[in-house]
Amino acid sequence: MNTNNITKTITALLTEIKKINSIEAIIQWDQETYMPEGAGDFRAEQISYLSELAHHLHTNPKFKKELSKLVDLETGETLNPNTDNNTKFLLYLVWKDYKDASALPPSFVKTLSLHTSKSQQTWVKAKQENNFKAFAPYLEKMIRLKKQEADYYGYTTTPYDALLDKYEPKMTSQRISSLFNEIRTPLVQLVQHIKNSPFTIDESPLKQPFDIDKQWDFGLKIAKLMGFNFNYGRQDKSAHPFTTSFHPTDVRITTRLTENNFKSALFATIHETGHALYEQGLPTSDYGTPFGDPISHGIHESQSRLWENQVGRSKPFWNYFFPQIKELFPIPLKDADVDNFYRMINTVSPSLIRVEADEVTYSLHIMLRFEMEKLLIDGNLTVNDLPDVWNQKTMEYLGLTPPTNKEGVLQDIHWSMGAFGYFPTYALGNLYAAPIMKQAAKEIPGLEGKIETGDLLSLREWLREKIHTKGRRRFAEDLIVDITGTELSAKPFMNYLLEKYSKIYCLESV
Ligand code: CO
């Protein structure tokens, strides 16, 4: 790392904060994997202690004083006129992170964190009991607090943008709306065509028992071939699959094994390994400074979705791996061949639950959530009306009506924890992944043939060079322009889906 003009003191302080954050991440990972159930209350104290400590170091007068030697604290402009552009951008990021960290008064942080924990607990119970009314007042208060939070951060057009910025820096709701507008109708139509197709896929072989230990081993084998370095990471089990990183040399993924659902663990492992490769590829020499961090949630998700869908659900991938799973699981797959297996892992069927959605309908689940959370934050939709609007939009986009709020508005944890602005980053991941993969296919000679022979490393190397090692040196959309030479658009994603699924479902014209 050339810290050039960043004073040693600032770099040291940032690294110290990052180390505390990473220790916090370790005990959070432990909480989700090995911690005994009874330790929850004390673990919460430990986590909040470390998080307050890191926040204190970031916002105390010493940090401010050091930073003020380098940038104008009001505008973020670099003071030294001879600073090169790279360092200017680094200093801007240091300043922006500092501004965000110090924007919220401690009393507000306390109120918000207290309410978040109550709201989440209430949501868990409300979901179990299908009781939206019990959760409604907590959600109302959460929305009030998030608007207040947005006011502290500041914004130009809508408070939603201030919240979105925490997950997808520089992205705006207006830009997202225009991207989503490009795919809304074509997606709904594609789903309709698939629904009307006389061609059906029998998925039942994948619901037969698949030996759990063999599933685990096979997942590890794929992760290894994808280039996940087990010297610098490991896989464990948890209730919900996730990836966390403490440093590029220590990256953890988790998976969840289900005997009667072969797809579940397999694609969770590929997805999380995609996230993990990004983390393992970040520049170690920049650790502690913003350049050592990933760009955004959306870019992170582009890496997991690229591997999960564009590679892991592709024909070349299974041309290589199918003979191996047929040998591993001869009973459930006795009548399967690579063609019908490929179809089984690519079935499209509108469903009510986002986390179980296929590649085609997934973005529709996100769009309806994005539209509603924007309305809620802008004050154009009341919490009382939310369940009805949810059901209406689900009908409009997916042609389904949730029988209860449990399968509808209460299904996701995000709003109960105040994560407004998070949802759209999942769909952005799809939109970023498509042009990235298209470019990879152009630049890596014979990429499909390579994947077909089990060479997944060529793709990882390319992603590493173009994305991972860059850290946070670019904003998401600028990175896409760097890689592809054109502005981000939803077309590559839509074209990819149309091409793939008209073949799978034998659609004549779409
Ligand atoms: Co993900």
Coordinates of N, CA, C and O in Angstrom, one line a residue, residues 181-340:
N181 N -37.1 -0.4 -14.0 CA -38.2 -0.2 -15.0 C -37.8 -0.9 -16.3 O -38.7 -1.3 -17.1
E182 N -36.5 -1.1 -16.6 CA -36.1 -1.8 -17.8 C -36.5 -3.2 -17.8 O -36.6 -3.9 -18.8
I183 N -36.6 -3.8 -16.6 CA -36.8 -5.3 -16.5 C -38.1 -5.7 -16.0 O -38.5 -6.9 -16.2
R184 N -38.9 -4.8 -15.4 CA -40.1 -5.2 -14.8 C -41.1 -5.9 -15.8 O -41.4 -7.1 -15.6
T185 N -41.4 -5.3 -16.9 CA -42.4 -5.9 -17.8 C -41.8 -7.2 -18.5 O -42.4 -8.2 -18.5
P186 N -40.5 -7.1 -19.0 CA -40.0 -8.3 -19.6 C -39.9 -9.5 -18.7 O -40.1 -10.6 -19.1
L187 N -39.6 -9.2 -17.4 CA -39.5 -10.3 -16.5 C -40.9 -10.9 -16.2 O -41.0 -12.2 -16.2
V188 N -41.9 -10.1 -16.0 CA -43.2 -10.6 -15.7 C -43.7 -11.4 -16.9 O -44.3 -12.5 -16.8
Q189 N -43.4 -10.9 -18.1 CA -43.8 -11.6 -19.4 C -43.0 -12.9 -19.5 O -43.6 -14.0 -19.8
L190 N -41.7 -12.9 -19.2 CA -41.0 -14.2 -19.3 C -41.6 -15.2 -18.3 O -41.7 -16.4 -18.7
V191 N -41.9 -14.8 -17.1 CA -42.5 -15.7 -16.2 C -43.8 -16.3 -16.7 O -44.1 -17.5 -16.6
Q192 N -44.6 -15.4 -17.3 CA -45.9 -15.8 -17.9 C -45.6 -16.9 -19.0 O -46.3 -17.9 -19.0
H193 N -44.7 -16.6 -19.9 CA -44.4 -17.5 -21.0 C -44.0 -18.9 -20.4 O -44.4 -19.9 -21.0
I194 N -43.2 -18.9 -19.4 CA -42.7 -20.1 -18.8 C -43.9 -20.9 -18.2 O -44.0 -22.1 -18.4
K195 N -44.8 -20.1 -17.5 CA -46.0 -20.7 -16.9 C -46.8 -21.4 -18.0 O -47.4 -22.4 -17.8
N196 N -47.0 -20.7 -19.1 CA -47.8 -21.2 -20.2 C -47.2 -22.3 -21.0 O -47.8 -22.9 -21.9
S197 N -45.9 -22.5 -20.8 CA -45.2 -23.5 -21.6 C -45.7 -24.9 -21.3 O -45.8 -25.2 -20.1
P198 N -46.0 -25.7 -22.3 CA -46.5 -27.0 -22.1 C -45.3 -27.9 -21.5 O -45.5 -29.0 -21.0
F199 N -44.1 -27.4 -21.6 CA -42.9 -28.1 -21.2 C -42.8 -28.1 -19.7 O -42.7 -27.0 -19.1
T200 N -42.8 -29.2 -19.0 CA -42.7 -29.2 -17.6 C -41.4 -30.0 -17.1 O -40.9 -30.8 -17.9
I201 N -41.0 -29.7 -16.0 CA -39.8 -30.3 -15.5 C -40.1 -31.0 -14.2 O -40.7 -30.5 -13.3
D202 N -39.7 -32.3 -14.1 CA -39.9 -33.1 -12.9 C -38.7 -33.0 -12.0 O -37.6 -33.5 -12.3
E203 N -38.9 -32.3 -10.9 CA -37.8 -32.0 -10.0 C -37.7 -33.1 -8.9 O -36.8 -33.0 -8.0
S204 N -38.6 -34.1 -8.9 CA -38.7 -34.9 -7.7 C -37.4 -35.7 -7.4 O -37.2 -36.0 -6.2
P205 N -36.6 -36.1 -8.4 CA -35.4 -36.8 -7.9 C -34.5 -36.0 -6.9 O -33.9 -36.5 -6.0
L206 N -34.6 -34.6 -7.0 CA -33.7 -33.8 -6.1 C -34.3 -33.7 -4.7 O -33.7 -33.2 -3.8
K207 N -35.6 -34.2 -4.6 CA -36.2 -34.2 -3.2 C -36.1 -35.5 -2.5 O -36.6 -35.8 -1.5
Q208 N -35.4 -36.4 -3.2 CA -35.1 -37.7 -2.5 C -33.9 -37.6 -1.5 O -33.2 -36.6 -1.6
P209 N -33.7 -38.6 -0.7 CA -32.6 -38.4 0.3 C -31.2 -38.5 -0.4 O -30.9 -39.4 -1.2
F210 N -30.4 -37.4 -0.1 CA -29.0 -37.4 -0.5 C -28.2 -37.4 0.7 O -28.4 -36.6 1.6
D211 N -27.3 -38.3 0.8 CA -26.4 -38.5 2.0 C -25.8 -37.2 2.4 O -25.1 -36.5 1.6
I212 N -26.0 -36.8 3.7 CA -25.5 -35.5 4.2 C -24.0 -35.3 4.1 O -23.5 -34.3 3.7
D213 N -23.3 -36.4 4.5 CA -21.8 -36.2 4.5 C -21.3 -36.1 3.1 O -20.3 -35.4 2.9
K214 N -21.9 -36.8 2.2 CA -21.4 -36.7 0.8 C -21.7 -35.3 0.2 O -20.9 -34.8 -0.6
Q215 N -22.9 -34.8 0.6 CA -23.2 -33.4 0.2 C -22.1 -32.5 0.6 O -21.7 -31.6 -0.1
W216 N -21.8 -32.6 1.9 CA -20.8 -31.7 2.5 C -19.4 -31.8 1.7 O -18.8 -30.8 1.4
D217 N -19.0 -33.1 1.5 CA -17.7 -33.3 0.8 C -17.7 -32.7 -0.6 O -16.8 -32.1 -1.1
F218 N -18.9 -32.9 -1.3 CA -19.0 -32.5 -2.7 C -18.9 -30.9 -2.7 O -18.3 -30.3 -3.6
G219 N -19.6 -30.3 -1.8 CA -19.6 -28.8 -1.7 C -18.1 -28.3 -1.5 O -17.7 -27.3 -2.2
L220 N -17.4 -29.0 -0.6 CA -16.0 -28.6 -0.4 C -15.2 -28.7 -1.6 O -14.3 -27.9 -1.9
K221 N -15.4 -29.8 -2.4 CA -14.7 -30.0 -3.6 C -14.9 -28.9 -4.6 O -13.9 -28.4 -5.2
I222 N -16.1 -28.5 -4.8 CA -16.4 -27.4 -5.7 C -15.8 -26.1 -5.2 O -15.1 -25.4 -6.0
A223 N -15.9 -25.8 -3.9 CA -15.3 -24.6 -3.4 C -13.8 -24.5 -3.7 O -13.3 -23.5 -4.0
K224 N -13.2 -25.7 -3.5 CA -11.7 -25.8 -3.7 C -11.4 -25.5 -5.2 O -10.5 -24.8 -5.5
L225 N -12.2 -26.1 -6.1 CA -11.9 -25.9 -7.5 C -12.2 -24.5 -7.9 O -11.6 -24.0 -8.9
M226 N -13.1 -23.8 -7.2 CA -13.4 -22.4 -7.5 C -12.3 -21.5 -7.1 O -12.2 -20.4 -7.4
G227 N -11.4 -22.1 -6.3 CA -10.2 -21.4 -5.9 C -10.3 -20.8 -4.4 O -9.5 -20.0 -4.0
F228 N -11.3 -21.3 -3.7 CA -11.3 -20.9 -2.3 C -10.1 -21.6 -1.6 O -9.9 -22.8 -1.7
N229 N -9.3 -20.8 -0.9 CA -8.1 -21.3 -0.3 C -8.4 -21.7 1.1 O -8.6 -20.8 2.0
F230 N -8.4 -23.0 1.4 CA -8.7 -23.4 2.7 C -7.6 -23.2 3.7 O -7.8 -23.5 4.9
N231 N -6.4 -22.8 3.3 CA -5.4 -22.4 4.2 C -5.7 -21.0 4.8 O -5.3 -20.7 5.9
Y232 N -6.6 -20.3 4.1 CA -7.0 -19.0 4.6 C -8.5 -18.9 4.8 O -9.1 -17.8 4.7
G233 N -9.2 -20.1 5.1 CA -10.6 -20.0 5.3 C -11.1 -21.4 5.6 O -10.4 -22.4 5.6
R234 N -12.4 -21.4 6.0 CA -13.0 -22.7 6.3 C -14.5 -22.6 6.1 O -15.1 -21.6 6.1
Q235 N -15.2 -23.8 6.1 CA -16.6 -23.9 6.0 C -17.2 -24.6 7.3 O -16.6 -25.5 7.7
D236 N -18.3 -24.0 7.8 CA -18.9 -24.6 8.9 C -20.4 -24.6 8.7 O -20.9 -24.2 7.6
K237 N -21.2 -25.1 9.6 CA -22.6 -25.2 9.5 C -23.3 -24.1 10.3 O -22.9 -23.8 11.4
S238 N -24.4 -23.6 9.7 CA -25.2 -22.6 10.5 C -26.7 -22.7 10.0 O -26.9 -23.3 9.0
A239 N -27.6 -22.1 10.8 CA -29.0 -22.1 10.4 C -29.2 -21.4 9.1 O -30.0 -21.9 8.3
H240 N -28.5 -20.3 8.9 CA -28.6 -19.6 7.6 C -27.2 -19.4 7.0 O -26.4 -18.9 7.7
P241 N -27.0 -19.8 5.8 CA -25.7 -19.7 5.2 C -25.2 -18.3 5.1 O -26.0 -17.4 4.8
F242 N -24.0 -18.0 5.4 CA -23.4 -16.7 5.3 C -21.9 -16.7 5.1 O -21.3 -17.8 5.3
T243 N -21.3 -15.6 4.7 CA -19.9 -15.4 4.6 C -19.5 -14.3 5.5 O -20.1 -13.3 5.6
T244 N -18.3 -14.5 6.2 CA -17.8 -13.4 7.0 C -16.3 -13.4 6.8 O -15.7 -14.5 6.6
S245 N -15.7 -12.2 6.9 CA -14.2 -12.2 6.8 C -13.6 -11.4 7.9 O -14.2 -10.3 8.3
F246 N -12.5 -11.9 8.4 CA -11.8 -11.1 9.5 C -10.6 -10.4 8.9 O -10.0 -9.5 9.5
H247 N -10.2 -11.0 7.8 CA -8.9 -10.5 7.1 C -8.9 -11.4 5.8 O -9.4 -12.5 5.8
P248 N -8.2 -10.9 4.7 CA -8.2 -11.8 3.5 C -7.5 -13.1 3.8 O -7.7 -14.1 3.0
T249 N -6.8 -13.3 4.9 CA -6.3 -14.6 5.2 C -7.1 -15.4 6.2 O -6.7 -16.5 6.6
D250 N -8.3 -14.9 6.5 CA -9.2 -15.7 7.3 C -10.7 -15.4 7.0 O -11.3 -14.5 7.5
V251 N -11.2 -16.2 6.0 CA -12.5 -15.9 5.5 C -13.4 -17.2 5.8 O -13.0 -18.3 5.5
R252 N -14.6 -17.0 6.4 CA -15.4 -18.1 6.8 C -16.7 -18.1 6.0 O -17.3 -17.1 5.8
I253 N -17.1 -19.4 5.5 CA -18.4 -19.5 4.9 C -19.1 -20.6 5.7 O -18.5 -21.4 6.4
T254 N -20.5 -20.5 5.6 CA -21.3 -21.6 6.3 C -22.3 -22.1 5.3 O -22.6 -21.4 4.3
T255 N -22.8 -23.3 5.6 CA -23.8 -23.8 4.7 C -24.8 -24.6 5.6 O -24.6 -24.7 6.8
R256 N -25.9 -25.0 5.0 CA -27.0 -25.7 5.8 C -27.3 -26.9 5.0 O -27.6 -26.8 3.8
L257 N -27.2 -28.1 5.5 CA -27.5 -29.3 4.8 C -28.9 -29.9 5.1 O -29.3 -29.9 6.2
T258 N -29.6 -30.2 4.0 CA -30.9 -30.8 4.1 C -30.9 -32.1 3.3 O -30.5 -32.1 2.1
E259 N -31.3 -33.2 3.9 CA -31.2 -34.4 3.2 C -32.1 -34.5 2.0 O -31.7 -35.0 0.9
N260 N -33.3 -33.9 2.1 CA -34.3 -34.0 1.0 C -34.3 -32.8 0.1 O -35.3 -32.5 -0.6
N261 N -33.3 -32.0 0.1 CA -33.2 -30.9 -0.8 C -31.8 -30.7 -1.3 O -31.0 -29.9 -0.7
F262 N -31.5 -31.4 -2.4 CA -30.1 -31.4 -2.8 C -29.6 -30.0 -3.2 O -28.4 -29.6 -3.1
K263 N -30.5 -29.2 -3.8 CA -30.1 -27.9 -4.3 C -29.7 -26.9 -3.2 O -28.8 -26.1 -3.4
S264 N -30.3 -27.1 -2.0 CA -30.1 -26.1 -1.0 C -28.7 -25.9 -0.6 O -28.1 -24.8 -0.7
A265 N -28.0 -27.0 -0.1 CA -26.6 -26.8 0.4 C -25.7 -26.6 -0.8 O -24.7 -25.7 -0.7
L266 N -25.9 -27.2 -1.9 CA -25.0 -27.1 -3.0 C -24.9 -25.6 -3.5 O -23.8 -25.1 -3.6
F267 N -26.1 -25.0 -3.7 CA -26.0 -23.7 -4.3 C -25.7 -22.6 -3.2 O -25.1 -21.6 -3.5
A268 N -26.0 -23.0 -1.9 CA -25.6 -22.1 -0.8 C -24.0 -22.1 -0.8 O -23.4 -21.0 -0.7
T269 N -23.4 -23.2 -0.9 CA -21.9 -23.3 -0.9 C -21.3 -22.5 -2.0 O -20.4 -21.8 -1.9
I270 N -21.9 -22.7 -3.2 CA -21.3 -22.0 -4.4 C -21.5 -20.5 -4.2 O -20.6 -19.7 -4.5
H271 N -22.7 -20.1 -3.8 CA -23.0 -18.6 -3.5 C -22.0 -18.1 -2.5 O -21.3 -17.0 -2.8
E272 N -21.9 -18.7 -1.4 CA -21.0 -18.2 -0.3 C -19.6 -18.2 -0.7 O -18.8 -17.3 -0.4
T273 N -19.2 -19.2 -1.5 CA -17.8 -19.2 -2.0 C -17.5 -18.1 -2.9 O -16.4 -17.5 -2.9
G274 N -18.5 -17.7 -3.7 CA -18.4 -16.5 -4.5 C -18.1 -15.2 -3.7 O -17.2 -14.4 -4.0
H275 N -18.8 -15.1 -2.6 CA -18.5 -14.0 -1.7 C -17.1 -14.1 -1.1 O -16.4 -13.1 -1.0
A276 N -16.8 -15.4 -0.7 CA -15.5 -15.6 0.0 C -14.3 -15.3 -1.0 O -13.3 -14.8 -0.5
L277 N -14.4 -15.6 -2.2 CA -13.3 -15.4 -3.2 C -13.0 -13.9 -3.2 O -11.9 -13.5 -3.4
Y278 N -14.1 -13.1 -3.2 CA -13.9 -11.6 -3.2 C -13.1 -11.2 -2.0 O -12.1 -10.5 -2.1
E279 N -13.5 -11.7 -0.8 CA -12.9 -11.4 0.4 C -11.4 -11.8 0.5 O -10.5 -11.1 0.9
Q280 N -11.2 -13.1 0.0 CA -9.8 -13.6 -0.1 C -8.9 -12.8 -1.1 O -7.7 -12.8 -0.9
G281 N -9.6 -12.2 -2.1 CA -8.8 -11.5 -3.1 C -8.6 -10.0 -2.8 O -7.9 -9.4 -3.6
L282 N -9.1 -9.5 -1.7 CA -8.9 -8.1 -1.4 C -7.5 -7.8 -1.1 O -6.8 -8.7 -0.6
P283 N -7.0 -6.6 -1.4 CA -5.5 -6.4 -1.2 C -5.1 -6.3 0.3 O -5.5 -5.4 1.0
T284 N -4.4 -7.3 0.7 CA -3.9 -7.4 2.1 C -3.1 -6.1 2.5 O -3.2 -5.7 3.6
S285 N -2.4 -5.6 1.5 CA -1.5 -4.5 1.8 C -2.3 -3.2 2.1 O -1.8 -2.3 2.7
D286 N -3.6 -3.2 1.8 CA -4.4 -2.0 2.1 C -5.3 -2.2 3.3 O -6.1 -1.4 3.6
Y287 N -5.0 -3.4 4.0 CA -5.9 -3.7 5.2 C -5.9 -2.5 6.1 O -4.9 -2.0 6.5
G288 N -7.1 -2.2 6.6 CA -7.2 -1.1 7.5 C -7.7 0.2 6.8 O -8.5 1.0 7.4
T289 N -7.3 0.5 5.6 CA -7.7 1.7 4.9 C -9.0 1.3 4.0 O -9.2 0.1 3.8
P290 N -9.7 2.3 3.6 CA -10.9 1.9 2.8 C -10.5 1.2 1.5 O -11.4 0.4 1.1
F291 N -9.4 1.3 1.0 CA -9.0 0.6 -0.2 C -8.9 -0.9 0.0 O -8.9 -1.7 -1.0
G292 N -8.8 -1.3 1.2 CA -8.8 -2.7 1.5 C -10.1 -3.4 1.7 O -10.3 -4.6 1.8
D293 N -11.2 -2.5 1.5 CA -12.6 -3.0 1.7 C -13.2 -3.4 0.4 O -12.8 -2.9 -0.7
P294 N -14.3 -4.2 0.4 CA -15.1 -4.4 -0.8 C -15.9 -3.1 -1.1 O -16.1 -2.2 -0.3
I295 N -16.3 -3.0 -2.4 CA -17.0 -1.8 -2.9 C -18.3 -1.5 -2.3 O -18.6 -0.4 -1.7
S296 N -19.2 -2.5 -2.3 CA -20.6 -2.3 -1.9 C -21.3 -3.7 -1.8 O -20.7 -4.7 -2.2
H297 N -22.4 -3.7 -1.2 CA -23.2 -4.9 -1.1 C -23.6 -5.5 -2.4 O -23.6 -6.7 -2.7
G298 N -23.9 -4.5 -3.4 CA -24.3 -5.0 -4.7 C -23.2 -5.7 -5.4 O -23.4 -6.7 -6.1
I299 N -21.9 -5.1 -5.4 CA -20.8 -5.7 -6.0 C -20.5 -7.1 -5.3 O -20.2 -8.1 -6.0
H300 N -20.6 -7.1 -4.0 CA -20.4 -8.4 -3.3 C -21.3 -9.4 -3.8 O -21.0 -10.6 -4.2
E301 N -22.6 -9.0 -3.9 CA -23.6 -10.0 -4.4 C -23.4 -10.3 -5.9 O -23.8 -11.4 -6.3
S302 N -22.8 -9.5 -6.6 CA -22.6 -9.8 -8.0 C -21.6 -11.0 -8.1 O -21.7 -11.9 -9.0
Q303 N -20.7 -11.1 -7.2 CA -19.7 -12.1 -7.1 C -20.3 -13.5 -6.8 O -20.1 -14.5 -7.4
S304 N -21.2 -13.4 -5.8 CA -21.8 -14.7 -5.3 C -22.8 -15.2 -6.4 O -22.9 -16.4 -6.7
R305 N -23.5 -14.2 -7.0 CA -24.6 -14.6 -8.0 C -23.9 -15.1 -9.3 O -24.5 -15.9 -10.0
L306 N -22.8 -14.4 -9.7 CA -22.1 -14.9 -10.9 C -21.8 -16.3 -10.8 O -22.0 -17.1 -11.7
W307 N -21.2 -16.7 -9.6 CA -20.7 -18.1 -9.4 C -21.9 -19.0 -9.3 O -22.0 -20.1 -9.8
E308 N -22.9 -18.6 -8.5 CA -24.1 -19.5 -8.2 C -24.9 -19.7 -9.5 O -25.2 -20.9 -9.8
N309 N -25.2 -18.6 -10.2 CA -26.2 -18.8 -11.3 C -25.5 -18.9 -12.6 O -25.8 -19.9 -13.4
Q310 N -24.6 -18.0 -13.0 CA -24.1 -18.0 -14.3 C -23.1 -19.1 -14.5 O -22.9 -19.6 -15.6
V311 N -22.4 -19.5 -13.4 CA -21.5 -20.7 -13.5 C -22.1 -21.9 -13.0 O -22.3 -22.9 -13.7
G312 N -22.6 -21.9 -11.7 CA -23.1 -23.1 -11.0 C -24.4 -23.7 -11.6 O -24.7 -24.8 -11.4
R313 N -25.1 -22.8 -12.3 CA -26.4 -23.4 -12.9 C -26.2 -23.4 -14.4 O -27.2 -23.3 -15.2
S314 N -25.0 -23.5 -14.9 CA -24.8 -23.6 -16.3 C -24.5 -25.0 -16.8 O -24.1 -25.9 -16.0
K315 N -24.7 -25.2 -18.1 CA -24.5 -26.5 -18.7 C -23.0 -26.9 -18.7 O -22.7 -28.1 -18.3
P316 N -22.1 -26.1 -19.1 CA -20.7 -26.5 -19.1 C -20.2 -27.0 -17.7 O -19.5 -28.0 -17.6
F317 N -20.7 -26.3 -16.7 CA -20.3 -26.6 -15.3 C -20.7 -28.1 -15.0 O -20.0 -28.9 -14.4
W318 N -22.0 -28.4 -15.4 CA -22.5 -29.8 -15.1 C -22.0 -30.8 -16.0 O -22.0 -32.0 -15.7
N319 N -21.6 -30.4 -17.2 CA -20.9 -31.4 -18.1 C -19.7 -31.9 -17.4 O -19.4 -33.1 -17.5
Y320 N -19.0 -31.1 -16.6 CA -17.9 -31.6 -15.8 C -18.3 -32.3 -14.6 O -17.8 -33.4 -14.3
F321 N -19.2 -31.7 -13.8 CA -19.5 -32.3 -12.5 C -20.6 -33.4 -12.4 O -20.7 -34.2 -11.5
F322 N -21.4 -33.5 -13.5 CA -22.5 -34.4 -13.4 C -22.1 -35.9 -13.2 O -22.6 -36.6 -12.3
P323 N -21.1 -36.3 -14.0 CA -20.6 -37.7 -13.8 C -20.2 -38.0 -12.4 O -20.4 -39.1 -11.9
Q324 N -19.6 -37.0 -11.8 CA -19.1 -37.2 -10.4 C -20.3 -37.3 -9.4 O -20.3 -38.1 -8.5
I325 N -21.4 -36.5 -9.6 CA -22.5 -36.6 -8.6 C -23.3 -37.9 -8.9 O -23.8 -38.4 -8.0
K326 N -23.3 -38.3 -10.1 CA -24.0 -39.5 -10.4 C -23.4 -40.7 -9.7 O -24.0 -41.6 -9.2
E327 N -22.1 -40.6 -9.7 CA -21.3 -41.7 -9.0 C -21.5 -41.6 -7.4 O -21.6 -42.6 -6.8
L328 N -21.6 -40.4 -6.9 CA -21.7 -40.1 -5.5 C -23.1 -40.5 -5.0 O -23.3 -41.0 -3.9
F329 N -24.1 -40.2 -5.8 CA -25.5 -40.3 -5.4 C -26.3 -41.2 -6.4 O -27.2 -40.7 -7.1
P330 N -25.9 -42.5 -6.6 CA -26.4 -43.3 -7.6 C -27.9 -43.6 -7.5 O -28.6 -43.7 -8.5
I331 N -28.4 -43.6 -6.3 CA -29.8 -44.0 -6.1 C -30.8 -42.8 -6.5 O -31.6 -43.0 -7.4
P332 N -30.7 -41.6 -5.9 CA -31.6 -40.6 -6.3 C -31.4 -40.2 -7.7 O -32.4 -39.7 -8.4
L333 N -30.2 -40.3 -8.3 CA -30.0 -39.8 -9.6 C -30.0 -40.9 -10.7 O -29.5 -40.8 -11.8
K334 N -30.5 -42.1 -10.3 CA -30.4 -43.3 -11.2 C -31.0 -43.0 -12.6 O -30.4 -43.5 -13.6
D335 N -32.0 -42.3 -12.7 CA -32.6 -42.0 -14.0 C -32.2 -40.7 -14.6 O -32.7 -40.4 -15.7
A336 N -31.4 -40.0 -13.9 CA -31.1 -38.6 -14.4 C -29.9 -38.6 -15.4 O -29.0 -39.5 -15.3
D337 N -29.9 -37.7 -16.4 CA -28.8 -37.5 -17.2 C -28.4 -36.0 -17.1 O -29.2 -35.2 -16.5
V338 N -27.3 -35.6 -17.7 CA -26.9 -34.2 -17.5 C -27.9 -33.2 -18.0 O -28.1 -32.1 -17.4
D339 N -28.7 -33.6 -19.1 CA -29.7 -32.6 -19.6 C -30.8 -32.4 -18.7 O -31.2 -31.3 -18.4
N340 N -31.4 -33.5 -18.2 CA -32.5 -33.2 -17.3 C -32.1 -32.8 -15.9 O -32.8 -32.0 -15.3

